[in-house]
Short mmCIF file of C-alpha atoms in Angstrom, two decimals:
data_model
loop_
_atom_site.label_atom_id
_atom_site.label_comp_id
_atom_site.label_asym_id
_atom_site.label_seq_id
_atom_site.Cartn_x
_atom_site.Cartn_y
_atom_site.Cartn_z
CA UNK A 1 8.25 71.98 2.61
CA UNK A 2 5.82 73.32 5.22
CA UNK A 3 6.62 76.72 6.75
CA UNK A 4 6.54 76.20 10.50
CA UNK A 5 7.44 78.87 13.04
CA UNK A 6 7.96 78.35 16.75
CA UNK A 7 7.33 81.42 18.89
CA UNK A 8 9.94 82.29 21.53
CA UNK A 9 7.53 81.01 24.21
CA UNK A 10 7.23 77.66 22.44
CA UNK A 11 11.02 77.35 22.05
CA UNK A 12 11.54 78.10 25.75
CA UNK A 13 8.86 75.62 26.82
CA UNK A 14 10.49 72.72 24.96
CA UNK A 15 13.00 70.73 26.94
CA UNK A 16 16.33 69.79 25.35
CA UNK A 17 15.21 66.28 24.40
CA UNK A 18 11.71 67.26 23.21
CA UNK A 19 10.08 68.08 19.89
CA UNK A 20 6.63 69.36 18.95
CA UNK A 21 4.48 66.61 17.42
CA UNK A 22 1.36 67.11 15.26
CA UNK A 23 -0.71 64.00 15.88
CA UNK A 24 -3.69 62.88 13.79
CA UNK A 25 -6.79 61.49 15.52
CA UNK A 26 -9.20 59.55 13.34
CA UNK A 27 -12.77 60.69 13.90
CA UNK A 28 -14.56 59.12 10.92
CA UNK A 29 -15.84 55.59 10.80
CA UNK A 30 -15.76 55.25 7.02
CA UNK A 31 -12.29 56.49 6.16
CA UNK A 32 -8.98 57.12 7.93
CA UNK A 33 -8.70 60.60 6.42
CA UNK A 34 -11.48 62.01 8.60
CA UNK A 35 -9.80 63.36 11.71
CA UNK A 36 -8.36 66.23 13.70
CA UNK A 37 -4.93 67.55 14.66
CA UNK A 38 -3.45 67.81 18.11
CA UNK A 39 -0.13 69.40 19.05
CA UNK A 40 1.96 68.23 21.99
CA UNK A 41 5.52 68.02 23.22
CA UNK A 42 7.07 64.60 22.89
CA UNK A 43 10.51 63.26 23.83
CA UNK A 44 12.51 62.68 20.65
CA UNK A 45 13.05 59.06 21.71
CA UNK A 46 9.25 58.48 21.71
CA UNK A 47 8.62 59.76 18.18
CA UNK A 48 6.72 57.24 16.04
CA UNK A 49 8.91 55.65 13.35
CA UNK A 50 6.80 57.10 10.55
CA UNK A 51 6.85 60.68 11.89
CA UNK A 52 7.87 63.22 9.24
CA UNK A 53 9.76 66.42 9.92
CA UNK A 54 7.99 69.73 9.31
CA UNK A 55 9.69 73.02 8.65
CA UNK A 56 12.91 74.20 7.10
CA UNK A 57 16.42 72.98 7.80
CA UNK A 58 17.16 75.91 10.11
CA UNK A 59 14.29 75.05 12.48
CA UNK A 60 16.68 72.66 14.27
CA UNK A 61 14.39 69.68 13.62
CA UNK A 62 11.99 70.56 16.43
CA UNK A 63 8.63 69.90 14.71
CA UNK A 64 7.36 66.55 13.45
CA UNK A 65 3.99 65.24 12.25
CA UNK A 66 2.04 62.03 11.82
CA UNK A 67 2.11 61.11 8.09
CA UNK A 68 -1.59 61.92 7.59
CA UNK A 69 -1.23 65.27 9.38
CA UNK A 70 1.90 66.03 7.34
CA UNK A 71 -0.01 65.61 4.08
CA UNK A 72 -2.59 68.18 5.18
CA UNK A 73 0.00 70.64 6.51
CA UNK A 74 2.37 70.48 3.53
CA UNK A 75 3.05 73.98 2.25
CA UNK A 76 0.96 75.79 4.86
CA UNK A 77 2.32 78.51 7.13
CA UNK A 78 1.81 77.38 10.73
CA UNK A 79 2.82 79.20 13.90
CA UNK A 80 3.19 77.19 17.11
CA UNK A 81 2.90 78.90 20.49
CA UNK A 82 2.94 77.66 24.08
CA UNK A 83 0.62 78.95 26.74
CA UNK A 84 1.40 77.70 30.23
CA UNK A 85 -1.62 76.62 32.24
CA UNK A 86 -0.51 76.31 35.86
CA UNK A 87 2.14 73.59 35.74
CA UNK A 88 1.13 72.27 32.31
CA UNK A 89 2.38 73.42 28.94
CA UNK A 90 -0.32 73.88 26.32
CA UNK A 91 0.96 74.07 22.75
CA UNK A 92 -1.36 75.79 20.29
CA UNK A 93 -1.30 76.71 16.61
CA UNK A 94 -2.84 79.41 14.47
CA UNK A 95 -4.77 76.76 12.52
CA UNK A 96 -8.57 77.12 12.54
CA UNK A 97 -10.24 74.99 15.25
CA UNK A 98 -11.90 72.84 12.56
CA UNK A 99 -8.71 72.40 10.49
CA UNK A 100 -8.94 68.60 10.29
CA UNK A 101 -12.56 68.67 9.15
CA UNK A 102 -11.74 71.31 6.53
CA UNK A 103 -8.91 69.15 5.19
CA UNK A 104 -11.17 66.09 4.99
CA UNK A 105 -13.82 68.01 3.07
CA UNK A 106 -11.33 69.55 0.65
CA UNK A 107 -11.91 73.10 1.94
CA UNK A 108 -8.91 75.41 2.27
CA UNK A 109 -7.61 76.06 5.76
CA UNK A 110 -6.94 79.68 4.90
CA UNK A 111 -8.61 82.05 2.46
CA UNK A 112 -6.78 83.79 -0.41
CA UNK A 113 -6.22 86.88 1.73
CA UNK A 114 -4.50 84.93 4.53
CA UNK A 115 -1.62 86.89 6.06
CA UNK A 116 -0.76 84.68 9.03
CA UNK A 117 -3.86 84.30 11.20
CA UNK A 118 -7.29 82.80 10.92
CA UNK A 119 -9.69 83.69 8.14
#
């Protein structure tokens, strides 16, 4: 199971009926696996039917992912934070900015000396 951590700021930014959703955006014309991640709050009632839960049981079922994103995130440690930008909430992760491209090319997201941040 993926190891997902929500920072205190991210937990506070989520409303009672919301979850964090890792979406997958197809960027390649030749295959559906070429794409990128995005992270956003989403009302639980608007979750896609095929969304898969990320994280451990004690995470209160607050993080979900598109099936293709879930495959790439399986087993990776991911920290989700929220940085308010005026009246908007901007959810971010500690994944490298080119995480989707790395996944598509079979390159590791983190190096062997990864401790919790970028390479």
